[in-house]
Tab-separated table of N, CA, C and O in Angstrom:
chain	number	residue	atom	x	y	z
R	1	MET	N	0.837	-1.167	0.000
R	1	MET	CA	0.000	0.000	0.000
R	1	MET	C	0.890	1.242	0.000
R	1	MET	O	1.867	1.310	0.723
R	2	ALA	N	0.546	2.184	-0.797
R	2	ALA	CA	1.319	3.415	-0.890
R	2	ALA	C	1.133	4.242	0.378
R	2	ALA	O	0.019	4.421	0.860
R	3	LEU	N	2.245	4.727	0.913
R	3	LEU	CA	2.185	5.526	2.135
R	3	LEU	C	1.399	6.813	1.920
R	3	LEU	O	0.754	7.310	2.827
R	4	ARG	N	1.458	7.340	0.708
R	4	ARG	CA	0.772	8.595	0.415
R	4	ARG	C	-0.748	8.462	0.458
R	4	ARG	O	-1.457	9.441	0.606
R	5	SER	N	-1.274	7.245	0.317
R	5	SER	CA	-2.722	7.064	0.266
R	5	SER	C	-3.353	6.838	1.636
R	5	SER	O	-4.570	6.747	1.737
R	6	LEU	N	-2.550	6.757	2.694
R	6	LEU	CA	-3.086	6.507	4.027
R	6	LEU	C	-3.762	7.757	4.581
R	6	LEU	O	-3.285	8.867	4.409
R	7	LYS	N	-4.868	7.557	5.265
R	7	LYS	CA	-5.688	8.681	5.719
R	7	LYS	C	-5.430	9.066	7.177
R	7	LYS	O	-5.390	10.234	7.509
R	8	SER	N	-5.286	8.109	8.064
R	8	SER	CA	-5.175	8.450	9.483
R	8	SER	C	-3.748	8.281	9.988
R	8	SER	O	-2.931	7.581	9.393
R	9	ALA	N	-3.467	8.911	11.104
R	9	ALA	CA	-2.145	8.803	11.722
R	9	ALA	C	-1.875	7.369	12.173
R	9	ALA	O	-0.748	6.887	12.093
R	10	ARG	N	-2.903	6.685	12.631
R	10	ARG	CA	-2.754	5.290	13.063
R	10	ARG	C	-2.356	4.399	11.879
R	10	ARG	O	-1.477	3.559	12.002
R	11	GLU	N	-3.007	4.579	10.739
R	11	GLU	CA	-2.660	3.810	9.544
R	11	GLU	C	-1.228	4.101	9.109
R	11	GLU	O	-0.489	3.200	8.740
R	12	LEU	N	-0.849	5.361	9.169
R	12	LEU	CA	0.494	5.760	8.771
R	12	LEU	C	1.546	5.149	9.693
R	12	LEU	O	2.531	4.581	9.238
R	13	ALA	N	1.335	5.235	10.999
R	13	ALA	CA	2.292	4.668	11.956
R	13	ALA	C	2.402	3.159	11.783
R	13	ALA	O	3.505	2.594	11.846
R	14	SER	N	1.293	2.502	11.541
R	14	SER	CA	1.303	1.054	11.332
R	14	SER	C	2.063	0.689	10.059
R	14	SER	O	2.840	-0.264	10.042
R	15	ALA	N	1.845	1.450	8.993
R	15	ALA	CA	2.528	1.178	7.727
R	15	ALA	C	4.022	1.456	7.822
R	15	ALA	O	4.830	0.748	7.207
R	16	LEU	N	4.414	2.473	8.600
R	16	LEU	CA	5.835	2.784	8.748
R	16	LEU	C	6.565	1.739	9.588
R	16	LEU	O	7.760	1.503	9.401
R	17	ALA	N	5.854	1.112	10.505
R	17	ALA	CA	6.478	0.141	11.400
R	17	ALA	C	6.530	-1.258	10.818
R	17	ALA	O	7.120	-2.161	11.412
R	18	SER	N	5.941	-1.468	9.644
R	18	SER	CA	5.958	-2.798	9.026
R	18	SER	C	6.242	-2.666	7.536
R	18	SER	O	6.149	-1.586	6.967
R	19	GLY	N	6.615	-3.776	6.926
R	19	GLY	CA	6.876	-3.788	5.493
R	19	GLY	C	8.344	-3.675	5.170
R	19	GLY	O	9.197	-3.610	6.066
R	20	PRO	N	8.680	-3.644	3.883
R	20	PRO	CA	10.083	-3.562	3.464
R	20	PRO	C	10.741	-2.280	3.963
R	20	PRO	O	10.167	-1.203	3.850
R	21	GLY	N	11.895	-2.407	4.573
R	21	GLY	CA	12.623	-1.257	5.062
R	21	GLY	C	12.342	-0.919	6.509
R	21	GLY	O	12.931	-0.005	7.062
R	22	ALA	N	11.441	-1.665	7.158
R	22	ALA	CA	11.072	-1.349	8.535
R	22	ALA	C	12.036	-1.941	9.562
R	22	ALA	O	11.970	-1.588	10.721
R	23	ALA	N	12.929	-2.797	9.146
R	23	ALA	CA	13.860	-3.421	10.090
R	23	ALA	C	14.964	-2.445	10.488
R	23	ALA	O	15.378	-1.596	9.693
R	24	PRO	N	15.446	-2.549	11.717
R	24	PRO	CA	16.565	-1.702	12.131
R	24	PRO	C	17.824	-2.037	11.329
R	24	PRO	O	18.088	-3.204	11.031
R	25	LEU	N	18.580	-1.016	10.984
R	25	LEU	CA	19.823	-1.216	10.235
R	25	LEU	C	20.957	-1.556	11.202
R	25	LEU	O	20.840	-1.357	12.410
R	26	ALA	N	22.065	-2.030	10.650
R	26	ALA	CA	23.242	-2.338	11.459
R	26	ALA	C	23.699	-1.078	12.185
R	26	ALA	O	23.595	0.033	11.659
R	27	SER	N	24.222	-1.251	13.381
R	27	SER	CA	24.595	-0.098	14.210
R	27	SER	C	25.777	0.687	13.642
R	27	SER	O	25.972	1.844	14.002
R	28	ASN	N	26.561	0.084	12.737
R	28	ASN	CA	27.714	0.797	12.175
R	28	ASN	C	27.344	1.653	10.960
R	28	ASN	O	28.186	2.368	10.435
R	29	ILE	N	26.101	1.633	10.511
R	29	ILE	CA	25.657	2.486	9.403
R	29	ILE	C	25.302	3.854	9.973
R	29	ILE	O	24.464	3.970	10.864
R	30	THR	N	25.971	4.892	9.466
R	30	THR	CA	25.762	6.245	9.978
R	30	THR	C	24.989	7.144	9.020
R	30	THR	O	24.358	8.097	9.446
R	31	LYS	N	25.062	6.842	7.715
R	31	LYS	CA	24.453	7.733	6.725
R	31	LYS	C	24.127	6.940	5.468
R	31	LYS	O	24.870	6.033	5.090
R	32	ILE	N	23.029	7.323	4.821
R	32	ILE	CA	22.646	6.738	3.535
R	32	ILE	C	22.390	7.898	2.582
R	32	ILE	O	21.609	8.801	2.889
R	33	SER	N	23.076	7.881	1.431
R	33	SER	CA	22.918	8.926	0.416
R	33	SER	C	22.254	8.331	-0.820
R	33	SER	O	22.641	7.254	-1.277
R	34	LEU	N	21.277	9.032	-1.359
R	34	LEU	CA	20.585	8.610	-2.562
R	34	LEU	C	20.723	9.708	-3.603
R	34	LEU	O	20.295	10.839	-3.379
R	35	ALA	N	21.352	9.391	-4.732
R	35	ALA	CA	21.535	10.346	-5.834
R	35	ALA	C	20.723	9.863	-7.038
R	35	ALA	O	20.785	8.689	-7.404
R	36	TYR	N	19.977	10.798	-7.644
R	36	TYR	CA	19.166	10.432	-8.808
R	36	TYR	C	18.818	11.683	-9.611
R	36	TYR	O	18.962	12.798	-9.127
R	37	ALA	N	18.358	11.462	-10.840
R	37	ALA	CA	17.943	12.567	-11.710
R	37	ALA	C	16.473	12.893	-11.446
R	37	ALA	O	15.645	11.991	-11.311
R	38	ILE	N	16.159	14.180	-11.390
R	38	ILE	CA	14.782	14.604	-11.138
R	38	ILE	C	13.895	14.307	-12.345
R	38	ILE	O	12.793	13.804	-12.214
R	39	LYS	N	14.389	14.616	-13.532
R	39	LYS	CA	13.637	14.401	-14.768
R	39	LYS	C	14.510	13.645	-15.753
R	39	LYS	O	15.707	13.555	-15.591
R	40	GLY	N	13.878	13.145	-16.785
R	40	GLY	CA	14.643	12.514	-17.849
R	40	GLY	C	14.291	11.056	-18.042
R	40	GLY	O	13.163	10.636	-17.817
R	41	ILE	N	15.295	10.295	-18.434
R	41	ILE	CA	15.096	8.890	-18.759
R	41	ILE	C	14.652	8.105	-17.526
R	41	ILE	O	14.796	8.550	-16.394
R	42	ASN	N	14.112	6.932	-17.735
R	42	ASN	CA	13.526	6.138	-16.662
R	42	ASN	C	14.533	5.420	-15.781
R	42	ASN	O	14.150	4.610	-14.952
R	43	GLU	N	15.807	5.697	-15.926
R	43	GLU	CA	16.817	5.055	-15.091
R	43	GLU	C	16.578	5.335	-13.613
R	43	GLU	O	16.881	4.530	-12.758
R	44	SER	N	16.033	6.494	-13.302
R	44	SER	CA	15.851	6.894	-11.912
R	44	SER	C	14.501	6.483	-11.338
R	44	SER	O	14.206	6.796	-10.181
R	45	ALA	N	13.695	5.765	-12.080
R	45	ALA	CA	12.378	5.361	-11.587
R	45	ALA	C	12.491	4.494	-10.336
R	45	ALA	O	11.711	4.649	-9.400
R	46	SER	N	13.465	3.610	-10.308
R	46	SER	CA	13.625	2.751	-9.131
R	46	SER	C	14.013	3.575	-7.907
R	46	SER	O	13.515	3.332	-6.803
R	47	ALA	N	14.880	4.554	-8.084
R	47	ALA	CA	15.291	5.409	-6.976
R	47	ALA	C	14.110	6.223	-6.461
R	47	ALA	O	13.939	6.388	-5.246
R	48	LYS	N	13.280	6.720	-7.367
R	48	LYS	CA	12.119	7.507	-6.959
R	48	LYS	C	11.103	6.641	-6.210
R	48	LYS	O	10.516	7.068	-5.221
R	49	HIS	N	10.905	5.421	-6.676
R	49	HIS	CA	9.977	4.519	-5.987
R	49	HIS	C	10.511	4.173	-4.600
R	49	HIS	O	9.768	4.177	-3.618
R	50	PHE	N	11.805	3.892	-4.502
R	50	PHE	CA	12.437	3.630	-3.211
R	50	PHE	C	12.277	4.840	-2.289
R	50	PHE	O	11.955	4.703	-1.112
R	51	LEU	N	12.464	6.029	-2.831
R	51	LEU	CA	12.348	7.269	-2.067
R	51	LEU	C	10.954	7.434	-1.465
R	51	LEU	O	10.810	7.824	-0.310
R	52	HIS	N	9.920	7.109	-2.224
R	52	HIS	CA	8.551	7.331	-1.764
R	52	HIS	C	7.991	6.180	-0.930
R	52	HIS	O	7.147	6.411	-0.060
R	53	GLU	N	8.437	4.955	-1.190
R	53	GLU	CA	7.834	3.799	-0.535
R	53	GLU	C	8.669	3.216	0.603
R	53	GLU	O	8.121	2.832	1.625
R	54	ASN	N	9.982	3.104	0.446
R	54	ASN	CA	10.799	2.395	1.423
R	54	ASN	C	11.629	3.316	2.320
R	54	ASN	O	11.842	3.002	3.490
R	55	LEU	N	12.092	4.412	1.792
R	55	LEU	CA	12.937	5.309	2.583
R	55	LEU	C	12.210	5.875	3.810
R	55	LEU	O	12.811	5.943	4.884
R	56	PRO	N	10.929	6.240	3.718
R	56	PRO	CA	10.250	6.711	4.935
R	56	PRO	C	10.246	5.662	6.056
R	56	PRO	O	10.391	5.998	7.225
R	57	ARG	N	10.092	4.388	5.687
R	57	ARG	CA	10.137	3.327	6.705
R	57	ARG	C	11.514	3.239	7.339
R	57	ARG	O	11.645	3.066	8.548
R	58	MET	N	12.560	3.347	6.513
R	58	MET	CA	13.920	3.303	7.047
R	58	MET	C	14.171	4.478	7.989
R	58	MET	O	14.767	4.320	9.041
R	59	GLN	N	13.717	5.652	7.603
R	59	GLN	CA	13.902	6.838	8.448
R	59	GLN	C	13.152	6.694	9.765
R	59	GLN	O	13.674	7.035	10.823
R	60	TYR	N	11.940	6.208	9.723
R	60	TYR	CA	11.111	6.059	10.913
R	60	TYR	C	11.732	5.065	11.897
R	60	TYR	O	11.727	5.296	13.105
R	61	ASN	N	12.260	3.966	11.393
R	61	ASN	CA	12.789	2.898	12.239
R	61	ASN	C	14.270	3.042	12.565
R	61	ASN	O	14.797	2.246	13.344
R	62	ASN	N	14.945	4.018	11.988
R	62	ASN	CA	16.372	4.237	12.219
R	62	ASN	C	16.639	5.731	12.404
R	62	ASN	O	17.275	6.368	11.569
R	63	PRO	N	16.164	6.310	13.507
R	63	PRO	CA	16.301	7.764	13.684
R	63	PRO	C	17.741	8.243	13.842
R	63	PRO	O	18.024	9.417	13.622
R	64	SER	N	18.670	7.356	14.175
R	64	SER	CA	20.059	7.781	14.366
R	64	SER	C	20.846	7.829	13.055
R	64	SER	O	21.964	8.338	13.025
R	65	VAL	N	20.270	7.315	11.975
R	65	VAL	CA	20.947	7.304	10.675
R	65	VAL	C	20.571	8.577	9.913
R	65	VAL	O	19.404	8.952	9.837
R	66	GLU	N	21.592	9.231	9.346
R	66	GLU	CA	21.357	10.434	8.538
R	66	GLU	C	21.017	10.002	7.107
R	66	GLU	O	21.668	9.118	6.551
R	67	PHE	N	20.024	10.634	6.509
R	67	PHE	CA	19.628	10.332	5.134
R	67	PHE	C	19.826	11.587	4.293
R	67	PHE	O	19.387	12.666	4.673
R	68	GLN	N	20.501	11.420	3.151
R	68	GLN	CA	20.819	12.551	2.280
R	68	GLN	C	20.296	12.262	0.880
R	68	GLN	O	20.537	11.184	0.327
R	69	LEU	N	19.589	13.233	0.299
R	69	LEU	CA	19.096	13.132	-1.079
R	69	LEU	C	19.893	14.081	-1.953
R	69	LEU	O	20.018	15.264	-1.632
R	70	LEU	N	20.404	13.562	-3.046
R	70	LEU	CA	21.156	14.363	-4.012
R	70	LEU	C	20.391	14.321	-5.324
R	70	LEU	O	20.484	13.361	-6.080
R	71	GLN	N	19.606	15.362	-5.572
R	71	GLN	CA	18.796	15.436	-6.781
R	71	GLN	C	19.560	16.202	-7.847
R	71	GLN	O	20.058	17.289	-7.586
R	72	SER	N	19.618	15.629	-9.049
R	72	SER	CA	20.357	16.244	-10.131
R	72	SER	C	19.413	16.703	-11.238
R	72	SER	O	18.442	16.019	-11.559
R	73	GLU	N	19.732	17.833	-11.828
R	73	GLU	CA	18.980	18.332	-12.985
R	73	GLU	C	19.401	17.606	-14.266
R	73	GLU	O	18.681	17.630	-15.259
R	74	ASP	N	20.581	16.991	-14.249
R	74	ASP	CA	21.105	16.294	-15.423
R	74	ASP	C	20.365	14.963	-15.606
R	74	ASP	O	20.451	14.077	-14.755
R	75	PRO	N	19.620	14.792	-16.712
R	75	PRO	CA	18.841	13.566	-16.903
R	75	PRO	C	19.704	12.317	-17.101
R	75	PRO	O	19.205	11.203	-17.020
R	76	LYS	N	20.982	12.485	-17.337
R	76	LYS	CA	21.869	11.332	-17.544
R	76	LYS	C	22.504	10.835	-16.245
R	76	LYS	O	23.306	9.915	-16.270
R	77	THR	N	22.128	11.420	-15.128
R	77	THR	CA	22.664	10.990	-13.844
R	77	THR	C	22.229	9.560	-13.551
R	77	THR	O	21.040	9.235	-13.620
R	78	THR	N	23.186	8.712	-13.247
R	78	THR	CA	22.896	7.327	-12.899
R	78	THR	C	22.495	7.274	-11.421
R	78	THR	O	23.213	7.791	-10.574
R	79	PRO	N	21.351	6.661	-11.109
R	79	PRO	CA	20.945	6.593	-9.707
R	79	PRO	C	21.916	5.733	-8.898
R	79	PRO	O	22.303	4.649	-9.328
R	80	LYS	N	22.302	6.258	-7.754
R	80	LYS	CA	23.291	5.586	-6.926
R	80	LYS	C	22.910	5.727	-5.460
R	80	LYS	O	22.469	6.779	-5.023
R	81	LEU	N	23.088	4.648	-4.720
R	81	LEU	CA	22.850	4.643	-3.288
R	81	LEU	C	24.185	4.368	-2.600
R	81	LEU	O	24.881	3.431	-2.965
R	82	THR	N	24.549	5.200	-1.639
R	82	THR	CA	25.804	5.036	-0.912
R	82	THR	C	25.498	4.854	0.559
R	82	THR	O	24.764	5.646	1.151
R	83	VAL	N	26.061	3.794	1.129
R	83	VAL	CA	25.912	3.507	2.554
R	83	VAL	C	27.234	3.866	3.219
R	83	VAL	O	28.289	3.371	2.833
R	84	HIS	N	27.172	4.760	4.206
R	84	HIS	CA	28.366	5.209	4.926
R	84	HIS	C	28.408	4.515	6.283
R	84	HIS	O	27.390	4.422	6.972
R	85	PHE	N	29.599	4.074	6.652
R	85	PHE	CA	29.800	3.368	7.909
R	85	PHE	C	30.583	4.241	8.881
R	85	PHE	O	31.247	5.185	8.483
R	86	GLY	N	30.525	3.904	10.160
R	86	GLY	CA	31.146	4.707	11.193
R	86	GLY	C	32.653	4.808	11.118
R	86	GLY	O	33.250	5.717	11.665
R	87	ASN	N	33.310	3.907	10.438
R	87	ASN	CA	34.772	3.909	10.364
R	87	ASN	C	35.283	4.597	9.100
R	87	ASN	O	36.311	4.212	8.552
R	88	ASP	N	34.564	5.617	8.634
R	88	ASP	CA	34.918	6.394	7.433
R	88	ASP	C	35.022	5.553	6.174
R	88	ASP	O	35.768	5.887	5.256
R	89	GLN	N	34.293	4.480	6.120
R	89	GLN	CA	34.208	3.671	4.910
R	89	GLN	C	32.806	3.839	4.326
R	89	GLN	O	31.856	4.177	5.040
R	90	SER	N	32.702	3.596	3.036
R	90	SER	CA	31.396	3.647	2.399
R	90	SER	C	31.345	2.624	1.279
R	90	SER	O	32.378	2.179	0.779
R	91	LYS	N	30.136	2.277	0.916
R	91	LYS	CA	29.918	1.329	-0.172
R	91	LYS	C	28.807	1.883	-1.051
R	91	LYS	O	27.751	2.270	-0.556
R	92	SER	N	29.067	1.951	-2.367
R	92	SER	CA	28.100	2.507	-3.310
R	92	SER	C	27.507	1.414	-4.182
R	92	SER	O	28.185	0.448	-4.542
R	93	PHE	N	26.247	1.612	-4.529
R	93	PHE	CA	25.528	0.665	-5.384
R	93	PHE	C	24.839	1.438	-6.501
R	93	PHE	O	24.190	2.451	-6.241
R	94	GLU	N	24.971	0.953	-7.729
R	94	GLU	CA	24.216	1.503	-8.857
R	94	GLU	C	22.846	0.835	-8.820
R	94	GLU	O	22.750	-0.391	-8.842
R	95	ILE	N	21.795	1.628	-8.740
R	95	ILE	CA	20.462	1.066	-8.524
R	95	ILE	C	19.513	1.306	-9.704
R	95	ILE	O	18.298	1.222	-9.545
R	96	ALA	N	20.059	1.558	-10.872
R	96	ALA	CA	19.220	1.782	-12.052
R	96	ALA	C	18.419	0.516	-12.354
R	96	ALA	O	18.951	-0.591	-12.375
R	97	ARG	N	17.120	0.699	-12.524
R	97	ARG	CA	16.194	-0.361	-12.908
R	97	ARG	C	16.123	-1.525	-11.918
R	97	ARG	O	15.834	-2.652	-12.299
R	98	MET	N	16.400	-1.263	-10.658
R	98	MET	CA	16.257	-2.275	-9.608
R	98	MET	C	14.911	-2.095	-8.924
R	98	MET	O	14.411	-0.976	-8.798
R	99	HIS	N	14.336	-3.169	-8.454
R	99	HIS	CA	13.098	-3.094	-7.679
R	99	HIS	C	13.418	-2.491	-6.314
R	99	HIS	O	14.484	-2.722	-5.757
R	100	SER	N	12.510	-1.708	-5.775
R	100	SER	CA	12.776	-1.010	-4.511
R	100	SER	C	13.024	-1.982	-3.354
R	100	SER	O	13.815	-1.688	-2.461
R	101	ASP	N	12.390	-3.145	-3.356
R	101	ASP	CA	12.654	-4.138	-2.310
R	101	ASP	C	14.073	-4.686	-2.418
R	101	ASP	O	14.705	-4.995	-1.404
R	102	ALA	N	14.599	-4.808	-3.629
R	102	ALA	CA	15.989	-5.252	-3.821
R	102	ALA	C	16.959	-4.187	-3.312
R	102	ALA	O	18.022	-4.525	-2.773
R	103	ILE	N	16.594	-2.927	-3.443
R	103	ILE	CA	17.431	-1.846	-2.913
R	103	ILE	C	17.464	-1.920	-1.389
R	103	ILE	O	18.517	-1.750	-0.768
R	104	VAL	N	16.321	-2.203	-0.774
R	104	VAL	CA	16.272	-2.382	0.681
R	104	VAL	C	17.198	-3.511	1.103
R	104	VAL	O	17.937	-3.394	2.081
R	105	ASP	N	17.186	-4.618	0.364
R	105	ASP	CA	18.075	-5.750	0.673
R	105	ASP	C	19.538	-5.351	0.579
R	105	ASP	O	20.358	-5.784	1.384
R	106	LEU	N	19.885	-4.521	-0.423
R	106	LEU	CA	21.258	-4.047	-0.544
R	106	LEU	C	21.693	-3.272	0.701
R	106	LEU	O	22.783	-3.460	1.217
R	107	VAL	N	20.798	-2.407	1.183
R	107	VAL	CA	21.123	-1.588	2.355
R	107	VAL	C	21.240	-2.447	3.609
R	107	VAL	O	22.190	-2.326	4.378
R	108	THR	N	20.271	-3.321	3.816
R	108	THR	CA	20.276	-4.119	5.045
R	108	THR	C	21.413	-5.130	5.089
R	108	THR	O	21.856	-5.497	6.165
R	109	ASN	N	21.897	-5.554	3.938
R	109	ASN	CA	22.996	-6.529	3.895
R	109	ASN	C	24.355	-5.882	3.639
R	109	ASN	O	25.343	-6.590	3.465
R	110	ALA	N	24.423	-4.564	3.597
R	110	ALA	CA	25.679	-3.859	3.287
R	110	ALA	C	26.689	-4.054	4.417
R	110	ALA	O	26.361	-3.961	5.589
R	111	LYS	N	27.899	-4.324	4.005
R	111	LYS	CA	29.019	-4.466	4.938
R	111	LYS	C	30.172	-3.635	4.398
R	111	LYS	O	30.343	-3.508	3.207
R	112	PRO	N	30.989	-3.055	5.307
R	112	PRO	CA	32.106	-2.217	4.837
R	112	PRO	C	33.139	-2.986	4.044
R	112	PRO	O	33.264	-4.144	4.096
């Protein structure tokens, strides 16, 4: 169910606490960056779907993790998700044309 279609606060809280992305992330993850093109080719469709459907759940269930959105005007920007760890390491994933649930799996299974 789309989070945007929920009517009451109770429905919203219930939807944020369950579903893909609702699990707590590893304690060594400090920041997640999502870069994508605002307009243009459909390469960024997966990033936009992840942004609207799964990222709110991750934010709700992981308040100590910083989330950064990097929106580009350049339509040729390849969507990329970067997971930053506490020891100044990071891991980047190209997420063009990936299903949003697969992106959640990448984040939850990310290791430095």
